[in-house]
Amino acid sequence: MNFGIDKIRLWSKRGEIRDIDFKRGHINILTGGSSRGKTSLLHIIDYCMLSSEHKLPHDVINDNVAWYGLQFYINDKTLTIARQSPTAQQVSNLFYFSPIGKIPESPNANATSEDIKVILQSEFGLDSSVVLYGGRGLKDGTQMSFRYFMLMNTISENTITNSDVYFDNQQKDRYRVALPQVLDLSLGIDSLENISARERRNDLQRQIDKLEKKKSLSTGKGLFESEARKIAATAAEYGLIEKIPKTVDIAFLKEIVASSPSPEASGQDAKRYADAKAKMFQINRKMRKLREFSDEHKQYKATLKNTLDSLKPMETLIGQSDQLLQTEIFDELINGLHADLKALKKATATNLPVDTQVANMLRELEKEKKENQELIDALPKKTKSFETIIEHAKFIGRIEAKLESYHEVVSDDPESFNGKISELQSAIQDIGVIDVVETRQNINRQIDDLAQSLLTEADFVMDNYATWHPAFSFKHNVLQLRKPHSSLVENVGSSSNHMFMHLILFLALHEAAAVNESRFVPNFLFIDQPSRPYYGEEKVKDESHLKSSDAARVSQAFVLLDNFVSRMKSKHHTDFQMIILEHVPTEVFAGLKNVHILPEFREDNALIPATWKSRNTTQ
């Protein structure tokens, strides 16, 4: 995809203008000292390209800038997007847009982000049918955004020397989940048509799975009955019912729902109804607990009665004790047995004080329940819930949902499921979906071959790894090095090696996209200070260009980039633009034919002119 930046414009809060101009089809290099605003150029591009958040520093930059503008070319068009400066961490929703690339003297809002997004989505060849597979932080079926493809266009300061992360924004779930599909489309592994066919097939399979579940439910009513008993148990805990019947069927669940109206009254009526309803739940719980106690007590007495029956021969023995041979402990034994038997008879009596007490408590609760029900019946009732019975309303909703799902199951003829499932399976067979596994393997080898050629160009800077073989991992989205004639993958050391590995991978990916005629990858790359491992943040004093020096290694990196731009023009007939931020001396780029050096950001020259800052501080 033909893409690049022509101009970045800043409008000050006093109406002044600051332009940074770039050259198409060239490596645009902006050098300068630290804290001059160079890195903010990447943040400005991202912000103008509809970012939902921003990294623009407030001190100096946002404090002075009213609007940020971006003039860029895409395919055969030149467009301009300007966006009002953010407030604190809140991005602005005010946009200026020109479909012919016009940059105004003073921008005014004339478009929404959605308007601009539709245009950019179209330029990237994306529509609502292009969706992403779900994952953490990304809902299944989310529309593919053009912004995801710009993962291929930046190597920021946070990643350029990172051995484990090669792509920006991987700390954000949605970008990390989207990256595999972005690579598939960008490299020609997959196509929009194939993704659409796969989505139709997956949708049909989801319908089949739903029917299979209904079919299983329709032939397995035991599952419903088991769940219904669990609902009844919870209803008893809530006090909606006094006890769980032996058979819990649909009619019983419907009765729970029917007997649990919710009120819609105002003032004292609403409060009285809610209080009465809550009290009814308490009464039902108390009655259930008492009945449980009564049942357990009856079982206890039955157990004691069995024990008493087993000791009846001992009662006969006690009655004939005067005829038995007695020892010195005979009286003590007989007296003890007699006392135990007497206690058992008392404990198993038909009516005990505790039985009477429980019966009285139940009668009182029945009376209280009746009075409370009469109060509830006398109050106005409509459909609404109150805070005092929110849990009650939620539970009733669960019962109704279960009844609805069971109704759907039993209302269909189980035999009809087989016919519907067969029709859907036949429709799946008619959808041609290409398996991209083999294609991905072939593209993987292509990337490795391209990376090998680039590694050969950068032979001396990679020390002992010049003869090793690059191996791109689609699983981990990183470039690795494999020892010749071995399966050993090396953990490459030194930040300078990591920097070159990043450059090699991105150049290989872009060339693979060009070879496979991808329409999704912008021919553009923004790199933040590739010399970072050698020179840090400031300009060096020693400008020696010996082959073993750091300067020579940095020069080789730019030779690699320069050769790539030339190759894209001559071999693939396409322009490729780069914007590179640097600190190194401009002599490092001497002799490179595709390099365009911007005015250095030094002394008074910075992203925010000194005059803007001085005026701002004097206001």
Coordinates of C-alpha atoms in Angstrom, one line a residue:
M1 CA 0.0 0.0 0.0
N2 CA 1.4 3.4 -1.0
F3 CA 1.6 5.4 2.2
G4 CA 3.7 8.1 3.7
I5 CA 3.9 11.4 5.6
D6 CA 4.2 14.7 3.8
K7 CA 3.9 17.1 6.7
I8 CA 3.3 17.4 10.4
R9 CA 1.9 20.8 11.4
L10 CA 1.4 22.3 14.8
W11 CA -0.9 25.3 15.5
S12 CA 0.0 27.2 18.7
K13 CA -2.6 28.6 21.1
R14 CA -1.6 32.1 19.7
G15 CA -2.2 31.1 16.1
E16 CA 1.5 30.5 15.1
I17 CA 2.4 27.6 12.8
R18 CA 5.2 25.0 13.0
D19 CA 5.8 22.6 10.1
I20 CA 8.0 19.5 9.8
D21 CA 8.2 18.4 6.2
F22 CA 9.2 15.0 4.9
K23 CA 10.3 13.6 1.5
R24 CA 8.4 10.8 -0.2
G25 CA 10.3 7.6 -1.1
H26 CA 13.3 8.6 1.1
I27 CA 14.8 7.9 4.6
N28 CA 13.9 11.1 6.4
I29 CA 16.4 11.5 9.3
L30 CA 15.8 14.0 12.1
T31 CA 18.8 14.3 14.4
G32 CA 19.2 16.4 17.5
G33 CA 19.7 16.4 21.3
S34 CA 17.5 14.9 23.9
S35 CA 14.4 16.6 25.2
R36 CA 13.9 18.4 21.9
G37 CA 10.5 16.8 21.0
K38 CA 11.7 14.3 18.4
T39 CA 9.9 11.3 19.9
S40 CA 6.7 13.3 20.1
L41 CA 6.5 13.1 16.3
L42 CA 5.5 9.5 16.5
H43 CA 2.9 10.3 19.2
I44 CA 1.5 13.1 17.0
I45 CA 1.1 10.7 14.0
D46 CA -0.6 8.2 16.3
Y47 CA -2.9 10.8 17.8
C48 CA -4.0 12.2 14.5
M49 CA -4.7 8.7 13.2
L50 CA -7.6 8.4 15.6
S51 CA -6.0 7.0 18.7
S52 CA -8.3 6.6 21.7
E53 CA -5.5 7.7 24.0
H54 CA -2.4 9.7 23.8
K55 CA 1.3 9.9 24.9
L56 CA 1.8 13.6 24.2
P57 CA 3.7 15.3 27.0
H58 CA 1.9 18.2 28.6
D59 CA 4.9 20.1 29.7
V60 CA 6.1 22.4 26.8
I61 CA 4.2 20.6 24.0
N62 CA 0.5 20.4 25.0
D63 CA 0.8 23.5 27.0
N64 CA 1.6 25.4 23.8
V65 CA -0.2 23.5 21.0
A66 CA -3.8 24.1 20.1
W67 CA -4.1 21.6 17.2
Y68 CA -2.0 18.8 15.7
G69 CA -2.1 18.2 12.0
L70 CA -1.0 15.4 9.7
Q71 CA -0.8 15.6 5.9
F72 CA -0.2 12.1 4.4
Y73 CA -0.7 10.2 1.2
I74 CA -2.4 6.9 0.9
N75 CA -2.9 4.9 -2.3
D76 CA -3.6 7.7 -4.9
K77 CA -4.9 10.3 -2.5
T78 CA -3.5 13.0 -0.3
L79 CA -5.4 13.5 3.0
T80 CA -5.2 15.9 5.9
I81 CA -6.3 15.2 9.5
A82 CA -6.0 17.7 12.3
R83 CA -7.1 17.1 15.8
Q84 CA -7.5 19.5 18.7
S85 CA -4.9 19.2 21.5
P86 CA -5.9 16.8 24.3
T87 CA -6.9 18.0 27.8
A88 CA -4.9 16.2 30.5
Q89 CA -5.4 12.5 29.6
Q90 CA -8.6 13.1 27.8
V91 CA -8.3 13.0 24.0
S92 CA -10.2 15.5 21.9
N93 CA -13.2 14.6 19.7
L94 CA -12.8 17.6 17.5
F95 CA -11.3 16.9 14.0
Y96 CA -10.6 18.7 10.9
F97 CA -10.5 16.6 7.7
S98 CA -9.6 17.4 4.1
P99 CA -10.1 14.7 1.4
I100 CA -7.7 16.6 -0.9
G101 CA -5.0 17.2 1.6
K102 CA -5.6 20.9 2.2
I103 CA -4.0 22.3 5.3
P104 CA -5.9 25.3 6.8
E105 CA -4.3 28.3 8.2
S106 CA -6.5 27.9 11.3
P107 CA -8.3 24.5 11.7
N108 CA -12.0 24.2 12.7
A109 CA -13.9 21.0 13.5
N110 CA -15.7 19.7 10.4
A111 CA -15.7 15.9 10.8
T112 CA -16.1 13.2 13.4
S113 CA -13.7 10.3 14.2
E114 CA -16.3 7.9 12.8
D115 CA -16.5 9.8 9.5
I116 CA -12.7 9.7 9.1
K117 CA -12.5 6.1 10.2
V118 CA -14.9 5.0 7.5
I119 CA -12.6 6.6 4.9
L120 CA -9.4 5.1 6.2
Q121 CA -11.0 1.7 6.6
S122 CA -12.0 1.9 2.9
E123 CA -8.4 2.9 1.9
F124 CA -7.1 -0.1 3.8
G125 CA -9.6 -2.4 2.0
L126 CA -11.5 -3.2 5.2
D127 CA -15.2 -3.3 5.8
S128 CA -17.6 -4.6 8.5
S129 CA -17.2 -8.1 7.2
V130 CA -13.6 -8.2 8.3
V131 CA -13.7 -9.3 11.9
L132 CA -11.2 -10.5 14.4
Y133 CA -11.1 -13.8 16.3
G134 CA -11.9 -13.2 20.0
G135 CA -9.4 -13.3 22.8
R136 CA -8.5 -11.5 26.0
G137 CA -9.5 -7.9 25.7
L138 CA -11.1 -8.4 22.3
K139 CA -14.6 -9.6 21.7
D140 CA -15.1 -12.2 19.0
G141 CA -16.4 -10.6 15.9
T142 CA -14.9 -7.2 16.5
Q143 CA -14.3 -5.3 13.3
M144 CA -10.7 -5.2 12.1
S145 CA -9.3 -1.7 12.4
F146 CA -6.7 -0.1 10.1
R147 CA -4.8 0.9 13.2
Y148 CA -3.9 -2.8 13.8
F149 CA -2.0 -2.9 10.5
M150 CA 0.2 0.0 11.7
L151 CA 1.9 -2.4 14.0
M152 CA 4.0 -3.1 10.9
N153 CA 5.1 0.5 10.7
T154 CA 6.8 1.4 13.9
I155 CA 9.9 0.4 15.9
S156 CA 9.7 2.6 19.0
E157 CA 12.3 3.3 21.7
N158 CA 10.5 0.7 23.9
T159 CA 11.1 -2.2 21.5
I160 CA 14.1 -1.6 19.4
T161 CA 16.6 -3.2 21.8
N162 CA 14.1 -5.7 23.4
S163 CA 15.0 -9.3 22.9
D164 CA 11.4 -10.6 23.5
V165 CA 9.1 -8.0 22.0
Y166 CA 9.4 -6.9 18.3
F167 CA 6.1 -5.2 17.8
D168 CA 4.7 -2.1 19.6
N169 CA 1.6 -2.0 21.8
Q170 CA 1.9 -5.6 22.8
Q171 CA 1.2 -4.7 26.4
K172 CA -2.4 -3.9 25.2
D173 CA -4.5 -7.0 25.0
R174 CA -6.4 -6.0 21.8
Y175 CA -3.2 -5.4 19.8
R176 CA -1.6 -8.6 21.0
V177 CA -4.6 -10.6 20.1
A178 CA -5.0 -8.9 16.7
L179 CA -1.3 -9.3 15.7
P180 CA -1.5 -13.0 14.4
Q181 CA -4.4 -12.1 12.1
V182 CA -2.7 -8.9 11.0
L183 CA 0.4 -10.9 9.9
D184 CA -1.7 -13.4 8.1
L185 CA -3.4 -10.7 6.0
S186 CA -0.3 -8.6 5.6
L187 CA 1.8 -11.4 4.3
G188 CA -0.8 -12.9 2.0
I189 CA -1.2 -16.0 4.2
D190 CA -4.9 -15.4 4.5
S191 CA -7.4 -13.3 2.4
L192 CA -10.6 -11.4 3.2
E193 CA -12.6 -13.8 1.2
N194 CA -11.2 -16.8 3.1
I195 CA -11.8 -15.1 6.4
S196 CA -15.4 -14.3 5.5
A197 CA -16.0 -17.9 4.4
R198 CA -14.4 -19.2 7.6
E199 CA -16.7 -16.9 9.7
R200 CA -19.8 -18.2 7.8
R201 CA -18.6 -21.7 8.5
N202 CA -18.0 -20.9 12.2
D203 CA -21.4 -19.3 12.5
L204 CA -23.1 -22.4 11.0
Q205 CA -21.1 -24.6 13.4
R206 CA -22.3 -22.5 16.4
Q207 CA -25.9 -23.1 15.2
I208 CA -25.2 -26.8 15.1
D209 CA -23.7 -26.8 18.6
K210 CA -26.8 -25.0 19.8
L211 CA -29.1 -27.5 18.2
E212 CA -27.0 -30.4 19.6
K213 CA -27.4 -28.9 23.1
K214 CA -31.2 -28.6 22.6
K215 CA -31.4 -32.1 21.3
S216 CA -29.4 -33.4 24.4
L217 CA -31.8 -31.5 26.7
S218 CA -34.9 -32.8 24.9
T219 CA -33.8 -36.4 25.4
G220 CA -32.4 -35.9 28.9
K221 CA -35.1 -34.5 31.1
G222 CA -33.3 -35.9 34.1
L223 CA -30.9 -33.0 33.8
F224 CA -33.7 -30.5 34.0
E225 CA -35.2 -32.3 37.0
S226 CA -31.8 -32.2 38.8
E227 CA -31.5 -28.5 38.2
A228 CA -35.1 -27.9 39.2
R229 CA -34.5 -29.5 42.5
K230 CA -31.5 -27.2 43.1
I231 CA -33.7 -24.3 42.4
A232 CA -36.3 -25.6 44.8
A233 CA -33.6 -26.0 47.5
T234 CA -32.6 -22.4 47.0
A235 CA -36.2 -21.2 47.1
A236 CA -36.6 -22.9 50.4
E237 CA -33.4 -21.2 51.7
Y238 CA -34.9 -17.8 50.6
G239 CA -38.1 -18.6 52.3
L240 CA -40.2 -18.7 49.1
I241 CA -41.5 -22.2 50.0
E242 CA -41.8 -24.0 53.3
K243 CA -40.4 -27.4 52.1
I244 CA -39.2 -29.2 49.0
P245 CA -41.8 -31.6 47.6
K246 CA -40.9 -35.1 46.4
T247 CA -41.5 -34.2 42.8
V248 CA -40.2 -30.8 41.5
D249 CA -41.8 -30.3 38.1
I250 CA -42.5 -27.3 35.8
A251 CA -45.9 -26.7 37.5
F252 CA -44.2 -26.3 40.9
L253 CA -41.6 -23.8 39.5
K254 CA -44.4 -21.9 37.9
E255 CA -46.2 -21.7 41.2
I256 CA -43.2 -20.2 42.8
V257 CA -43.1 -17.5 40.1
A258 CA -46.9 -16.9 40.3
S259 CA -46.9 -16.6 44.1
S260 CA -44.1 -14.0 44.1
P261 CA -45.5 -10.8 42.7
S262 CA -43.4 -7.6 43.0
P263 CA -45.0 -4.3 43.9
E264 CA -45.0 -1.0 42.2
A265 CA -46.5 1.4 44.7
S266 CA -45.3 4.7 46.1
G267 CA -44.7 6.1 49.5
Q268 CA -45.8 4.1 52.6
D269 CA -47.5 1.4 50.5
A270 CA -44.3 0.5 48.8
K271 CA -42.4 0.3 52.1
R272 CA -45.1 -1.7 53.8
Y273 CA -45.2 -4.2 50.9
A274 CA -41.5 -4.6 50.9
D275 CA -41.3 -5.0 54.7
A276 CA -44.2 -7.5 54.7
K277 CA -42.6 -9.5 51.9
A278 CA -39.3 -9.6 53.7
K279 CA -41.1 -10.7 56.8
M280 CA -42.8 -13.5 54.9
F281 CA -39.5 -14.8 53.8
Q282 CA -38.3 -14.9 57.4
I283 CA -41.4 -16.7 58.6
N284 CA -41.1 -19.3 55.9
R285 CA -37.4 -19.9 56.8
K286 CA -38.3 -20.3 60.5
M287 CA -41.1 -22.8 59.7
R288 CA -38.8 -24.7 57.4
K289 CA -36.1 -24.9 60.2
L290 CA -38.7 -26.0 62.8
R291 CA -40.1 -28.7 60.5
E292 CA -36.5 -29.9 59.8
F293 CA -35.9 -30.1 63.5
S294 CA -39.2 -31.9 64.1
D295 CA -38.4 -34.5 61.4
E296 CA -34.9 -35.0 62.8
H297 CA -36.4 -35.4 66.4
K298 CA -38.9 -38.0 65.2
Q299 CA -36.1 -39.9 63.6
Y300 CA -34.1 -39.7 66.8
K301 CA -37.0 -41.1 68.8
A302 CA -37.5 -43.9 66.3
T303 CA -33.8 -44.8 66.8
L304 CA -34.2 -44.8 70.6
K305 CA -37.4 -47.0 70.2
N306 CA -35.5 -49.6 68.3
T307 CA -32.9 -49.6 71.1
L308 CA -35.7 -50.0 73.6
D309 CA -37.2 -52.9 71.7
S310 CA -33.8 -54.6 71.7
L311 CA -33.6 -54.3 75.5
K312 CA -37.0 -55.9 76.3
P313 CA -35.5 -59.3 77.2
M314 CA -33.5 -57.3 79.8
E315 CA -36.8 -56.1 81.3
T316 CA -37.9 -59.7 81.8
L317 CA -34.6 -60.5 83.4
I318 CA -35.0 -57.6 85.9
G319 CA -38.5 -58.9 86.8
Q320 CA -37.1 -62.3 87.7
S321 CA -34.0 -61.0 89.5
D322 CA -35.0 -62.7 92.8
Q323 CA -34.6 -66.1 91.1
L324 CA -31.1 -65.4 89.8
L325 CA -27.8 -66.2 91.3
Q326 CA -26.6 -62.9 92.7
T327 CA -23.0 -61.7 93.0
E328 CA -21.6 -58.7 94.9
I329 CA -22.2 -56.4 91.8
F330 CA -25.6 -57.8 90.9
D331 CA -27.7 -55.1 92.5
E332 CA -25.6 -52.3 91.0
L333 CA -25.9 -53.8 87.5
I334 CA -29.7 -54.4 87.8
N335 CA -30.3 -50.9 89.1
G336 CA -28.3 -49.3 86.3
L337 CA -30.2 -51.3 83.6
H338 CA -33.5 -50.4 85.2
A339 CA -32.6 -46.6 85.2
D340 CA -31.6 -46.8 81.5
L341 CA -34.8 -48.5 80.5
K342 CA -36.9 -45.9 82.3
A343 CA -35.0 -43.1 80.5
L344 CA -35.5 -44.7 77.1
K345 CA -39.3 -45.1 77.7
K346 CA -39.5 -41.5 78.7
A347 CA -37.5 -40.3 75.6
T348 CA -39.7 -42.4 73.3
A349 CA -43.0 -41.2 74.7
T350 CA -45.5 -40.2 72.0
N351 CA -45.8 -36.6 73.2
L352 CA -42.9 -34.9 74.8
P353 CA -42.6 -31.2 76.0
V354 CA -40.3 -30.5 73.0
D355 CA -42.9 -31.9 70.6
T356 CA -45.6 -29.7 72.1
Q357 CA -43.3 -26.7 72.1
V358 CA -42.5 -27.1 68.4
A359 CA -46.1 -27.6 67.5
N360 CA -47.1 -24.5 69.4
M361 CA -44.4 -22.5 67.6
L362 CA -45.5 -23.7 64.2
R363 CA -49.1 -22.8 65.0
E364 CA -48.0 -19.3 66.0
L365 CA -46.0 -18.9 62.8
E366 CA -48.9 -20.2 60.7
K367 CA -51.1 -17.5 62.3
E368 CA -48.4 -14.8 61.7
K369 CA -48.0 -15.9 58.2
K370 CA -51.7 -15.8 57.5
E371 CA -51.9 -12.2 58.9
N372 CA -48.9 -11.1 56.9
Q373 CA -50.3 -12.6 53.7
E374 CA -53.6 -10.8 54.3
L375 CA -51.5 -7.6 54.6
I376 CA -49.6 -8.3 51.3
D377 CA -52.9 -9.2 49.5
A378 CA -54.4 -5.8 50.6
L379 CA -51.5 -3.8 49.2
P380 CA -51.3 -2.6 45.5
K381 CA -49.2 -4.9 43.2
K382 CA -47.6 -4.3 39.8
T383 CA -44.3 -5.3 38.2
K384 CA -41.3 -3.6 39.8
S385 CA -38.6 -4.6 42.3
F386 CA -37.4 -2.8 45.4
E387 CA -34.0 -2.8 47.0
T388 CA -35.3 -4.9 49.9
I389 CA -36.2 -7.8 47.5
I390 CA -33.7 -7.4 44.8
E391 CA -32.2 -10.9 45.4
H392 CA -35.8 -12.3 45.3
A393 CA -36.4 -10.7 41.9
K394 CA -33.1 -12.0 40.6
F395 CA -33.9 -15.5 41.7
I396 CA -37.4 -15.4 40.2
G397 CA -35.7 -14.3 36.9
R398 CA -33.5 -17.4 37.1
I399 CA -36.5 -19.6 37.4
E400 CA -38.3 -18.0 34.5
A401 CA -35.2 -18.4 32.3
K402 CA -35.0 -22.0 33.2
L403 CA -38.7 -22.5 32.4
E404 CA -38.2 -20.7 29.0
S405 CA -35.2 -22.8 28.0
Y406 CA -37.0 -26.0 28.9
H407 CA -40.1 -24.8 27.0
E408 CA -37.9 -24.3 23.9
V409 CA -36.6 -27.8 24.3
V410 CA -39.9 -29.6 24.9
S411 CA -41.8 -27.5 22.3
D412 CA -39.7 -28.9 19.5
D413 CA -40.0 -32.4 18.1
P414 CA -36.7 -34.2 19.1
E415 CA -36.6 -35.8 15.6
S416 CA -36.7 -32.4 13.9
F417 CA -33.2 -31.6 15.4
N418 CA -31.6 -34.2 13.2
G419 CA -33.0 -32.7 10.0
K420 CA -31.9 -29.2 10.9
I421 CA -28.5 -30.3 11.9
S422 CA -28.1 -32.3 8.7
E423 CA -29.1 -29.2 6.6
L424 CA -26.5 -27.0 8.4
Q425 CA -23.8 -29.6 8.0
S426 CA -24.5 -29.8 4.3
A427 CA -24.3 -26.0 4.1
I428 CA -20.9 -26.1 5.8
Q429 CA -19.7 -28.6 3.2
D430 CA -20.6 -26.1 0.4
I431 CA -18.4 -23.4 1.9
G432 CA -14.9 -23.6 0.6
V433 CA -12.4 -22.6 3.3
I434 CA -8.7 -22.8 2.5
D435 CA -6.5 -24.3 5.2
V436 CA -3.6 -21.7 5.5
V437 CA -1.3 -23.9 7.5
E438 CA 0.8 -24.9 4.5
T439 CA 0.7 -21.4 3.1
R440 CA 2.0 -20.0 6.5
Q441 CA 4.9 -22.5 6.5
N442 CA 5.9 -21.4 3.0
I443 CA 5.7 -17.7 3.9
N444 CA 7.7 -18.5 7.0
R445 CA 10.5 -19.9 4.8
Q446 CA 10.2 -16.9 2.5
I447 CA 10.7 -14.5 5.5
D448 CA 13.6 -16.5 6.7
D449 CA 15.3 -16.4 3.3
L450 CA 14.8 -12.6 3.1
A451 CA 16.2 -12.2 6.6
Q452 CA 19.2 -14.3 5.6
S453 CA 20.1 -12.0 2.8
L454 CA 19.8 -9.0 5.1
L455 CA 21.9 -10.7 7.8
T456 CA 24.6 -11.3 5.1
E457 CA 24.5 -7.5 4.4
A458 CA 25.1 -6.8 8.1
D459 CA 27.7 -9.6 8.5
F460 CA 30.5 -7.9 10.5
V461 CA 28.1 -6.1 12.9
M462 CA 26.5 -9.4 14.1
D463 CA 29.9 -10.7 15.4
N464 CA 29.7 -14.5 15.7
Y465 CA 26.2 -14.8 14.3
A466 CA 26.9 -13.9 10.6
T467 CA 26.8 -17.5 9.5
W468 CA 23.7 -18.4 11.5
H469 CA 20.3 -18.8 10.0
P470 CA 17.4 -16.4 10.9
A471 CA 14.1 -18.2 11.9
F472 CA 11.0 -16.2 12.4
S473 CA 8.5 -17.6 14.9
F474 CA 4.9 -17.0 14.2
K475 CA 4.0 -18.4 17.6
H476 CA 6.1 -15.8 19.5
N477 CA 6.3 -13.1 16.8
V478 CA 10.1 -12.8 17.2
L479 CA 13.1 -13.4 15.0
Q480 CA 15.6 -16.0 16.3
L481 CA 18.9 -17.3 15.1
R482 CA 19.6 -21.0 14.5
K483 CA 23.0 -22.5 14.5
P484 CA 23.9 -24.1 11.1
H485 CA 23.2 -27.8 10.8
S486 CA 21.5 -27.7 14.2
S487 CA 18.1 -27.2 15.8
L488 CA 19.7 -25.0 18.5
V489 CA 18.1 -21.5 18.7
E490 CA 20.5 -19.0 20.2
N491 CA 19.6 -16.5 22.8
V492 CA 21.3 -13.5 21.1
G493 CA 23.1 -11.2 23.5
S494 CA 23.9 -7.5 23.4
S495 CA 21.4 -4.7 22.7
S496 CA 23.2 -3.9 19.4
N497 CA 22.4 -7.3 18.1
H498 CA 18.8 -7.0 19.2
M499 CA 18.6 -3.7 17.3
F500 CA 19.8 -5.3 14.1
M501 CA 17.5 -8.2 14.6
H502 CA 14.5 -5.8 14.8
L503 CA 15.6 -4.0 11.6
I504 CA 16.2 -7.3 9.7
L505 CA 12.8 -8.6 10.7
F506 CA 10.8 -5.5 9.7
L507 CA 12.6 -5.2 6.4
A508 CA 12.0 -8.9 5.7
L509 CA 8.3 -8.6 6.6
H510 CA 7.8 -5.5 4.3
E511 CA 9.6 -7.1 1.4
A512 CA 7.6 -10.3 1.8
A513 CA 4.4 -8.2 1.8
A514 CA 5.6 -6.5 -1.4
V515 CA 6.5 -9.9 -3.1
N516 CA 3.1 -11.2 -2.2
E517 CA 1.4 -8.0 -3.3
S518 CA -0.3 -7.3 0.0
R519 CA -2.8 -4.4 -0.1
F520 CA -2.8 -4.0 3.7
V521 CA 0.7 -3.0 4.6
P522 CA 1.6 0.7 4.3
N523 CA 5.1 1.2 2.7
F524 CA 6.3 3.1 5.7
L525 CA 8.5 2.7 8.7
F526 CA 9.1 4.9 11.7
I527 CA 12.2 4.0 13.7
D528 CA 13.2 5.7 16.9
Q529 CA 17.0 5.9 17.2
P530 CA 18.6 2.7 16.0
S531 CA 22.0 4.0 17.3
R532 CA 20.7 3.8 20.9
P533 CA 22.8 0.7 21.8
Y534 CA 26.0 2.6 20.7
Y535 CA 25.5 6.2 21.5
G536 CA 22.8 6.5 24.0
E537 CA 21.0 9.8 24.0
E538 CA 23.6 12.3 23.0
K539 CA 25.9 13.2 20.1
V540 CA 29.4 11.6 20.4
K541 CA 32.6 13.5 20.0
D542 CA 34.6 10.7 18.5
E543 CA 33.5 10.4 14.9
S544 CA 36.0 7.7 13.9
H545 CA 34.8 5.5 11.1
L546 CA 37.0 2.5 11.6
K547 CA 35.4 -0.8 10.7
S548 CA 35.4 -2.1 14.2
S549 CA 34.1 1.2 15.7
D550 CA 30.5 1.9 16.8
A551 CA 30.2 4.5 14.1
A552 CA 30.9 1.9 11.5
R553 CA 28.3 -0.3 12.9
V554 CA 25.7 2.4 12.9
S555 CA 26.7 3.4 9.4
Q556 CA 26.1 -0.3 8.4
A557 CA 22.6 -0.1 9.8
F558 CA 21.8 2.9 7.6
V559 CA 23.4 1.2 4.6
L560 CA 21.1 -1.7 5.2
L561 CA 18.1 0.7 5.3
D562 CA 19.3 2.6 2.2
N563 CA 19.8 -0.6 0.2
F564 CA 16.3 -1.7 1.2
V565 CA 14.7 1.5 -0.2
S566 CA 16.6 1.2 -3.4
R567 CA 15.6 -2.5 -3.8
M568 CA 11.9 -1.7 -3.2
K569 CA 12.1 0.8 -6.0
S570 CA 14.1 -1.2 -8.5
K571 CA 12.8 -4.7 -7.8
H572 CA 9.3 -4.2 -6.5
H573 CA 8.5 -0.9 -8.3
T574 CA 7.3 0.8 -5.2
D575 CA 8.4 3.8 -3.1
F576 CA 9.1 3.2 0.6
Q577 CA 9.3 6.0 3.1
M578 CA 11.1 6.0 6.5
I579 CA 11.2 8.5 9.3
I580 CA 14.2 7.9 11.6
L581 CA 15.0 9.8 14.8
E582 CA 18.7 10.0 15.7
H583 CA 21.4 11.6 17.8
V584 CA 24.4 10.6 15.7
P585 CA 26.4 13.0 13.6
T586 CA 25.1 13.6 10.1
E587 CA 28.4 12.3 8.7
V588 CA 27.2 8.8 9.5
F589 CA 24.8 9.1 6.5
A590 CA 27.3 10.4 4.0
G591 CA 27.1 8.8 0.6
L592 CA 23.6 7.3 1.1
K593 CA 21.5 8.1 -2.0
N594 CA 18.0 7.7 -0.4
V595 CA 18.6 9.8 2.7
H596 CA 16.9 13.2 3.3
I597 CA 18.3 15.0 6.4
L598 CA 15.9 17.4 8.2
P599 CA 17.2 20.5 10.0
E600 CA 18.7 19.3 13.3
F601 CA 16.8 19.8 16.5
R602 CA 19.5 21.7 18.3
E603 CA 19.9 25.0 20.1
D604 CA 16.8 27.1 19.3
N605 CA 15.4 24.6 16.8
A606 CA 13.0 22.2 18.4
L607 CA 9.6 20.8 17.9
I608 CA 8.2 23.7 20.0
P609 CA 10.0 26.9 18.9
A610 CA 11.6 28.9 21.7
T611 CA 9.4 31.9 20.8
W612 CA 6.3 29.8 21.6
K613 CA 7.6 28.9 25.0
S614 CA 8.8 32.3 25.9
R615 CA 5.5 33.9 25.1
N616 CA 3.6 31.2 27.0
T617 CA 5.7 31.9 30.2
T618 CA 5.2 35.6 30.0
Q619 CA 1.4 35.5 29.7

